[in-house]
Coordinates of C-alpha atoms and ligand atoms in Angstrom, one line a residue:
M298 CA 5.2 28.7 22.0
D299 CA 3.1 26.0 23.6
A300 CA 5.2 22.9 24.7
L301 CA 5.4 20.4 22.0
D302 CA 4.0 16.6 22.9
L303 CA 7.0 15.2 21.2
L304 CA 10.4 16.3 20.1
V305 CA 13.2 14.1 18.1
R306 CA 16.4 15.6 18.3
N307 CA 19.7 14.7 17.4
T308 CA 19.1 13.2 13.5
S309 CA 21.5 12.9 10.7
E310 CA 19.0 14.9 8.7
V311 CA 15.1 15.0 8.3
L312 CA 13.4 14.3 5.3
T313 CA 10.2 16.6 5.0
L314 CA 9.3 15.6 1.1
E315 CA 8.3 18.8 0.3
G316 CA 9.1 18.6 -3.4
T317 CA 6.9 17.2 -6.2
H318 CA 7.5 13.8 -8.0
R319 CA 8.3 16.1 -10.9
E320 CA 11.5 17.3 -9.6
K321 CA 14.8 15.2 -9.2
A322 CA 14.0 12.7 -6.2
E323 CA 17.1 13.8 -4.1
V324 CA 15.7 17.4 -4.3
A325 CA 12.1 16.3 -3.5
L326 CA 13.4 14.4 -0.5
T327 CA 13.8 17.8 0.9
P328 CA 16.6 17.0 3.4
R329 CA 17.3 19.1 6.4
P330 CA 20.9 18.4 7.7
G331 CA 20.4 17.9 11.9
A332 CA 17.2 19.2 12.2
C333 CA 15.1 18.2 14.8
V334 CA 11.1 17.5 14.6
G335 CA 8.6 18.7 17.1
V336 CA 4.6 17.4 17.4
R337 CA 1.9 18.7 18.9
G338 CA -1.8 18.1 18.7
G339 CA -1.0 15.4 16.5
R340 CA 0.4 17.5 14.1
V341 CA 3.8 18.8 13.1
A342 CA 4.4 21.7 14.8
Y343 CA 8.5 22.6 14.2
V344 CA 10.8 21.4 11.7
G345 CA 14.4 23.0 12.1
P346 CA 17.8 23.2 14.3
E347 CA 17.4 22.9 17.6
K348 CA 18.9 25.8 18.6
E349 CA 16.0 27.7 17.1
L350 CA 13.3 25.9 19.1
P351 CA 11.0 28.8 20.0
A352 CA 11.3 29.4 24.1
G353 CA 8.8 27.1 25.7
A354 CA 8.8 24.6 23.0
V355 CA 10.1 21.9 25.5
G356 CA 8.1 21.5 28.6
P357 CA 8.1 18.9 31.2
S358 CA 5.0 16.8 29.0
T359 CA 7.5 17.0 26.1
E360 CA 8.3 13.3 25.3
V361 CA 12.1 13.7 23.8
V362 CA 13.2 11.2 21.5
D363 CA 17.2 10.9 21.0
A364 CA 17.4 9.6 17.5
E365 CA 21.1 8.9 17.9
G366 CA 22.2 10.2 14.7
G367 CA 19.8 8.3 12.6
F368 CA 17.8 10.0 9.9
V369 CA 13.9 10.8 10.4
G370 CA 11.2 10.8 7.8
P371 CA 7.7 10.7 7.3
G372 CA 5.6 7.2 8.4
F373 CA 5.6 5.0 5.1
V374 CA 2.3 4.3 3.6
D375 CA 1.4 1.5 2.0
P376 CA -1.3 1.7 -0.9
H377 CA -1.8 -1.8 -1.8
T378 CA -2.6 -4.5 0.6
H379 CA -4.9 -7.4 0.9
L380 CA -3.9 -7.8 4.8
V381 CA -7.4 -9.2 5.9
F382 CA -8.1 -13.0 4.9
A383 CA -8.3 -16.4 6.5
G384 CA -5.9 -19.9 5.9
E385 CA -3.0 -19.9 4.0
R386 CA -1.3 -21.0 0.7
S387 CA 2.1 -22.1 1.7
A388 CA 1.5 -25.5 -0.4
E389 CA 0.8 -23.2 -3.5
F390 CA 4.1 -21.7 -2.8
D391 CA 5.7 -24.9 -3.1
L392 CA 3.8 -26.0 -6.1
R393 CA 5.1 -22.7 -7.9
N394 CA 8.9 -23.3 -6.9
Q395 CA 8.6 -26.5 -8.9
G396 CA 7.4 -25.0 -11.8
A397 CA 3.5 -24.5 -11.7
T398 CA 2.0 -21.3 -12.2
Y399 CA -0.1 -18.8 -10.7
L400 CA -2.8 -19.4 -13.4
E401 CA -2.4 -23.0 -13.5
I402 CA -2.8 -23.1 -9.7
A403 CA -5.7 -20.6 -10.0
K404 CA -7.3 -23.1 -12.4
A405 CA -7.3 -26.2 -10.6
G406 CA -9.0 -24.6 -7.6
G407 CA -6.6 -23.0 -5.6
G408 CA -5.7 -19.0 -5.9
I409 CA -7.9 -16.3 -5.0
V410 CA -11.0 -19.0 -4.6
S411 CA -9.1 -20.9 -2.1
T412 CA -8.6 -17.9 0.0
V413 CA -12.4 -17.2 -0.6
R414 CA -13.3 -20.2 1.2
A415 CA -11.4 -19.7 4.2
T416 CA -12.3 -16.1 4.6
R417 CA -16.4 -17.2 4.0
A418 CA -15.9 -19.7 6.8
A419 CA -14.3 -17.1 9.3
S420 CA -15.9 -14.7 11.7
E421 CA -15.4 -11.1 12.0
D422 CA -13.6 -11.7 15.1
E423 CA -11.3 -14.2 13.8
L424 CA -10.6 -12.1 10.6
V425 CA -9.7 -9.5 13.2
R426 CA -7.6 -11.8 15.3
L427 CA -5.5 -12.9 12.1
A428 CA -4.9 -9.4 10.5
L429 CA -3.8 -7.8 13.8
P430 CA -0.1 -9.7 13.5
R431 CA 0.0 -8.7 10.1
I432 CA -0.5 -4.9 11.2
H433 CA 1.9 -4.8 13.5
R434 CA 4.5 -6.3 11.3
L435 CA 4.1 -3.2 8.8
L436 CA 4.1 -1.0 11.8
A437 CA 7.3 -2.3 12.8
H438 CA 8.5 -1.6 9.4
G439 CA 7.4 2.0 9.9
V440 CA 4.4 1.8 8.1
T441 CA 1.5 4.4 9.6
V442 CA -1.0 4.4 6.9
A443 CA -2.2 1.4 5.0
E444 CA -4.8 0.7 2.0
V445 CA -6.6 -2.5 2.8
K446 CA -8.9 -4.1 0.2
S447 CA -11.8 -6.6 0.6
G448 CA -11.7 -9.1 -2.4
Y449 CA -12.0 -12.4 -0.1
G450 CA -15.7 -12.2 0.3
L451 CA -16.7 -12.1 -3.3
D452 CA -20.6 -12.0 -2.3
L453 CA -22.7 -9.1 -0.2
E454 CA -22.4 -10.7 3.2
N455 CA -18.9 -11.4 3.1
E456 CA -17.6 -8.0 1.3
L457 CA -19.5 -6.3 3.9
K458 CA -18.1 -8.5 6.7
M459 CA -14.5 -7.9 5.2
L460 CA -14.9 -4.1 5.4
R461 CA -16.3 -4.1 8.8
V462 CA -13.4 -6.0 9.8
V463 CA -11.3 -3.3 8.4
R464 CA -13.1 -0.4 10.0
R465 CA -12.6 -2.5 13.5
L466 CA -8.9 -3.1 12.9
G467 CA -8.6 0.6 12.5
A468 CA -10.2 1.6 15.8
L469 CA -7.9 -1.4 17.1
T470 CA -4.6 -0.5 16.2
P471 CA -2.3 2.8 16.1
M472 CA -2.3 2.1 12.2
E473 CA -4.7 4.3 9.9
L474 CA -6.4 2.1 7.6
V475 CA -7.9 3.2 4.1
P476 CA -10.7 0.7 3.1
T477 CA -11.1 -0.2 -0.6
L478 CA -13.8 -2.5 -1.9
L479 CA -12.5 -5.2 -4.3
C480 CA -15.6 -7.4 -4.9
A481 CA -14.5 -7.6 -8.4
H482 CA -11.4 -9.8 -7.3
A483 CA -12.4 -13.1 -9.2
V484 CA -15.6 -14.7 -10.2
P485 CA -16.7 -16.7 -7.2
E486 CA -17.0 -20.4 -7.7
E487 CA -20.8 -20.2 -7.5
Y488 CA -21.0 -17.9 -10.6
R489 CA -19.0 -20.0 -12.5
G490 CA -20.7 -20.0 -15.9
R491 CA -22.6 -16.8 -15.5
R492 CA -20.2 -14.5 -14.7
E493 CA -22.6 -11.5 -15.8
D494 CA -24.8 -12.3 -12.9
Y495 CA -21.7 -11.8 -10.6
V496 CA -20.9 -8.4 -12.8
R497 CA -24.8 -7.5 -12.0
L498 CA -24.3 -8.2 -8.2
C499 CA -21.5 -5.9 -8.0
I500 CA -23.2 -3.2 -9.5
D501 CA -26.7 -3.5 -8.0
E502 CA -26.3 -4.8 -4.4
I503 CA -22.7 -4.9 -3.4
I504 CA -21.4 -1.4 -4.4
P505 CA -24.7 0.3 -3.4
A506 CA -24.8 -1.5 0.1
V507 CA -20.8 -0.6 0.8
A508 CA -21.9 2.9 0.0
R509 CA -24.6 3.1 1.9
E510 CA -22.5 2.1 4.9
G511 CA -19.7 4.3 3.9
L512 CA -17.7 1.1 4.4
A513 CA -15.0 2.1 1.3
R514 CA -13.2 4.7 0.1
F515 CA -11.9 3.2 -3.4
C516 CA -13.2 0.5 -5.4
D517 CA -10.4 -1.5 -7.4
V518 CA -11.1 -4.5 -10.1
F519 CA -8.7 -7.1 -11.0
V520 CA -8.6 -6.5 -15.0
E521 CA -7.1 -9.4 -16.6
D522 CA -7.7 -12.4 -18.9
S523 CA -8.1 -14.6 -16.0
A524 CA -10.5 -12.3 -13.7
F525 CA -12.7 -9.4 -15.4
T526 CA -12.6 -8.0 -18.7
V527 CA -11.9 -4.1 -19.8
D528 CA -15.6 -3.8 -20.3
E529 CA -16.7 -5.3 -17.0
G530 CA -14.5 -3.3 -15.2
R531 CA -15.7 -0.1 -16.9
R532 CA -18.9 -0.9 -15.5
I533 CA -18.3 -1.9 -11.8
L534 CA -15.7 1.2 -11.7
T535 CA -18.2 3.4 -13.1
A536 CA -20.7 2.6 -11.0
A537 CA -18.8 2.7 -8.0
R538 CA -17.9 6.0 -8.9
A539 CA -21.4 7.1 -9.2
H540 CA -21.4 5.5 -5.4
G541 CA -18.7 8.2 -4.1
M542 CA -15.5 5.7 -4.6
V543 CA -12.7 6.6 -6.6
P544 CA -11.5 3.7 -9.0
R545 CA -8.3 2.0 -8.6
L546 CA -7.2 -1.2 -10.6
H547 CA -5.2 -4.1 -10.8
A548 CA -4.1 -3.4 -14.3
D549 CA -1.7 -5.2 -16.6
Q550 CA -0.1 -7.7 -14.2
L551 CA -0.5 -11.2 -16.1
T552 CA -1.1 -10.1 -19.4
A553 CA -1.2 -6.7 -21.3
C554 CA -5.2 -6.7 -21.3
G555 CA -6.0 -2.8 -22.1
A556 CA -6.1 -2.4 -18.0
S557 CA -4.1 0.5 -17.9
E558 CA -6.1 2.3 -20.6
L559 CA -8.9 1.9 -19.0
A560 CA -7.3 3.6 -16.0
A561 CA -6.4 6.2 -17.9
E562 CA -10.3 6.8 -19.3
L563 CA -11.5 6.5 -16.1
G564 CA -9.0 8.8 -14.7
A565 CA -8.5 6.3 -11.8
A566 CA -6.5 7.1 -8.9
T567 CA -3.9 4.3 -9.4
A568 CA -2.9 1.4 -11.8
D569 CA -1.2 -1.3 -9.8
H570 CA 1.0 -4.0 -11.0
L571 CA 1.7 -3.1 -14.1
E572 CA 4.5 -5.7 -15.1
Q573 CA 3.2 -6.2 -18.5
V574 CA 2.1 -2.5 -19.1
T575 CA 2.4 -1.8 -22.8
E576 CA 4.3 1.7 -24.2
S577 CA 0.7 2.9 -25.2
G578 CA -0.6 2.1 -21.6
L579 CA 2.3 3.9 -20.2
R580 CA 1.7 6.8 -22.4
A581 CA -2.2 6.8 -21.4
L582 CA -1.1 6.7 -17.7
A583 CA 1.1 9.5 -18.3
E584 CA -1.3 11.3 -19.8
A585 CA -4.2 11.2 -17.4
N586 CA -2.1 11.5 -14.5
V587 CA -2.5 8.1 -13.0
T588 CA -0.1 7.3 -10.2
A589 CA 1.7 4.0 -10.6
V590 CA 1.5 1.8 -8.0
L591 CA 4.4 -1.0 -8.1
V592 CA 4.2 -4.2 -5.9
P593 CA 7.8 -5.8 -7.0
T594 CA 7.4 -8.3 -3.8
S595 CA 4.6 -10.2 -6.0
T596 CA 7.0 -10.5 -9.0
L597 CA 9.6 -12.3 -7.0
F598 CA 7.1 -14.2 -5.1
L599 CA 5.3 -15.5 -8.1
R600 CA 8.7 -16.2 -10.1
M601 CA 7.4 -14.1 -12.9
R602 CA 9.1 -11.6 -15.4
P603 CA 9.8 -8.8 -16.2
Y604 CA 9.1 -6.6 -13.1
A605 CA 7.0 -3.4 -13.8
P606 CA 9.3 -1.1 -15.9
G607 CA 9.5 1.3 -13.0
R608 CA 12.2 3.4 -14.7
R609 CA 10.6 4.1 -17.9
L610 CA 7.3 5.1 -15.7
R611 CA 9.3 7.2 -13.8
D612 CA 10.8 8.8 -16.7
A613 CA 7.7 9.3 -18.5
G614 CA 6.6 11.5 -15.6
L615 CA 4.4 9.5 -13.6
N616 CA 4.1 9.7 -9.8
I617 CA 5.2 6.1 -8.4
A618 CA 4.1 4.3 -5.2
L619 CA 5.3 1.3 -3.6
G620 CA 3.5 -1.2 -2.1
S621 CA 3.6 -4.3 0.0
N622 CA 0.6 -6.1 -1.5
V623 CA 0.7 -8.4 1.7
N624 CA -1.6 -11.1 0.8
P625 CA -1.7 -15.1 1.2
G626 CA -1.3 -15.9 -2.9
S627 CA 1.4 -13.5 -4.5
A628 CA 3.0 -11.8 -1.5
M629 CA 3.1 -13.1 2.0
S630 CA 5.7 -10.6 3.2
E631 CA 5.0 -7.1 5.0
N632 CA 9.0 -6.5 4.5
V633 CA 8.9 -2.9 3.4
A634 CA 12.7 -2.6 3.2
L635 CA 12.4 -5.8 0.7
V636 CA 10.0 -3.5 -1.2
L637 CA 12.4 -0.3 -1.2
G638 CA 15.5 -2.9 -2.2
L639 CA 13.4 -4.9 -5.1
A640 CA 12.4 -1.3 -6.3
C641 CA 15.9 -0.4 -6.9
L642 CA 17.2 -4.0 -8.0
E643 CA 14.5 -4.6 -10.6
N644 CA 12.3 -1.9 -11.1
G645 CA 15.1 0.4 -11.7
L646 CA 14.4 2.8 -9.4
S647 CA 17.0 5.1 -7.5
A648 CA 17.3 4.8 -3.6
A649 CA 15.7 8.3 -3.5
E650 CA 12.8 7.5 -5.9
A651 CA 12.0 4.3 -4.2
Y652 CA 11.7 6.2 -0.5
W653 CA 9.3 9.1 -2.4
A654 CA 7.3 6.2 -3.5
A655 CA 7.1 4.6 -0.2
T656 CA 6.0 8.0 1.5
R657 CA 4.6 10.7 -0.2
G658 CA 4.0 9.2 -3.8
A659 CA 1.8 6.5 -2.0
A660 CA 0.0 9.0 0.2
Q661 CA -0.8 10.8 -2.9
S662 CA -2.4 7.8 -4.4
L663 CA -4.8 7.6 -1.8
G664 CA -5.6 11.5 -1.8
L665 CA -3.7 11.9 1.8
Q666 CA -2.5 15.5 1.2
S667 CA -1.1 15.8 4.7
H668 CA 0.6 12.4 4.8
G669 CA 3.9 11.0 3.4
R670 CA 5.4 14.4 3.9
L671 CA 6.8 16.1 7.4
A672 CA 6.0 19.9 6.5
V673 CA 4.7 22.1 9.8
G674 CA 0.9 21.3 9.8
D675 CA 1.2 17.6 8.4
A676 CA 0.3 14.7 10.3
G677 CA 2.4 13.7 13.0
D678 CA 3.8 10.4 11.6
L679 CA 7.2 9.9 11.4
V680 CA 9.7 7.4 11.7
V681 CA 13.2 7.3 13.5
F682 CA 15.5 5.0 11.5
G683 CA 18.8 3.3 13.1
C684 CA 20.8 4.5 10.1
A685 CA 22.0 7.8 8.8
S686 CA 20.8 7.9 5.5
Y687 CA 17.9 6.6 3.4
R688 CA 20.1 5.0 1.2
H689 CA 20.8 2.3 3.5
L690 CA 17.0 1.3 3.3
P691 CA 17.3 -0.5 0.0
Y692 CA 21.1 -1.7 -0.1
H693 CA 20.6 -3.4 3.6
L694 CA 18.5 -5.7 1.6
G695 CA 15.4 -6.8 3.3
V696 CA 16.8 -5.8 6.8
G697 CA 14.0 -3.3 8.3
H698 CA 16.1 0.1 10.0
A699 CA 12.7 1.7 11.6
R700 CA 13.9 2.5 15.3
V701 CA 11.4 4.2 16.7
V702 CA 7.6 4.8 15.0
V703 CA 5.2 7.9 15.7
K704 CA 1.6 7.8 15.2
A705 CA 0.0 11.1 15.5
G706 CA 2.8 12.2 18.0
R707 CA 2.6 9.1 19.8
V708 CA 5.5 6.7 19.9
V709 CA 3.9 3.2 18.9
V710 CA 7.0 1.3 18.1
R711 CA 10.2 1.3 20.1
Q712 CA 12.9 -1.3 19.1
Q713 CA 16.2 -1.9 19.9
M714 CA 18.6 -1.5 16.9
N715 CA 22.3 -1.2 16.0
S716 CA 23.4 1.2 13.4
C717 CA 24.4 -0.1 9.9
A718 CA 26.0 2.9 9.2
Ligands
NIG283 O1 -2.3 -8.2 -6.1 N1 -3.6 -10.3 -8.5 C1 -4.7 -10.4 -7.9 N2 -4.4 -10.1 -6.8 C2 -3.4 -10.0 -5.5 C3 -3.2 -11.6 -5.2 C4 -4.3 -12.1 -4.5 C5 -4.3 -13.8 -4.2 O2 -3.7 -14.6 -4.9 O3 -4.9 -14.1 -3.3 C6 -2.5 -9.1 -6.2 O4 -1.2 -9.9 -6.2

């Protein structure tokens, strides 16, 4: 065997996630007790007992990482972020904690459109500079792939600017970024009273221009009473699909408005949020095989109830993905450990189901077949944790345990950590 570029040894177990979401999650995680993992050419080349490593696997050029008894799993995949933005909304956070609601703040001129004002005023360079530390905080939690939405530009020039920033960030950091066009995040202020003109701008100008530059893989719409109607969402996402983008939806977050049914009708990749999903919406998603992306940090951060019914969604057979939803309004946090903890405490998932949702489930929602899994041939993205079991991640609430983060076979984060076991 040619020498490996990287070998991780001395693990408690390696989770290779070779099962499916239809199996019991503990089985789907596919634990390999005491295994080691080797990466060559950016891909997993070996998983198995150290004593069975083929001759020549470890050479002078092989970087050997001692897991010190911690477990190893694939890099986390974050399927829902809004991490490119300027400005901040800490005053809104304060107002909400004193009783104001997300919608009241939006109606008073705050909310998404306030971040739009700041983001429009910022240059590309400025947006890159502001987003880098957010990406590094996600990396430090073990995230190696993240979806990133536009949605704070809301005109042709600024939506393109945001997506070009995503492209630049992808080249500047080890994180792999998957871009999503979210021009239908809110009706911008200058279109107040003429929303149909804005929907036409999305369909006739923004979507074709983004497609021409190849700037987005997905298109998302915030389908909500206070944002875009089901019919507007259908028209925008149908146009995006005709331009090669795959639909995702912000669905049933604040009200049950038929967004899940629309996601099912369109065969969307995901329906995200789902705090208010109805029984018929849930059934439609299950029948259409749409992945449910849960973002519990937002439910907490906005002080809303209920949390999305993760248990019922999972029991109905849906693939579940977990996202940070990092954004300045509803989830100013890159803390993936907190997401896992809330998914267990509030969405009703088991630790194994939550771990699946943050890795393989999320990768599948982005159409990434060789991510979120550590079978031979898969992406060499992995995390060495400072604890012996994935169960510690939600249990040690809000505390990150990623000790070494590897992207495509290269160590990109190494941090000191005491074992929590
Ligand atoms: O996913 N709900 C819509 N979009 C974001 C919040 C964006 C904002 O408030 O700036 C979300 O929660």
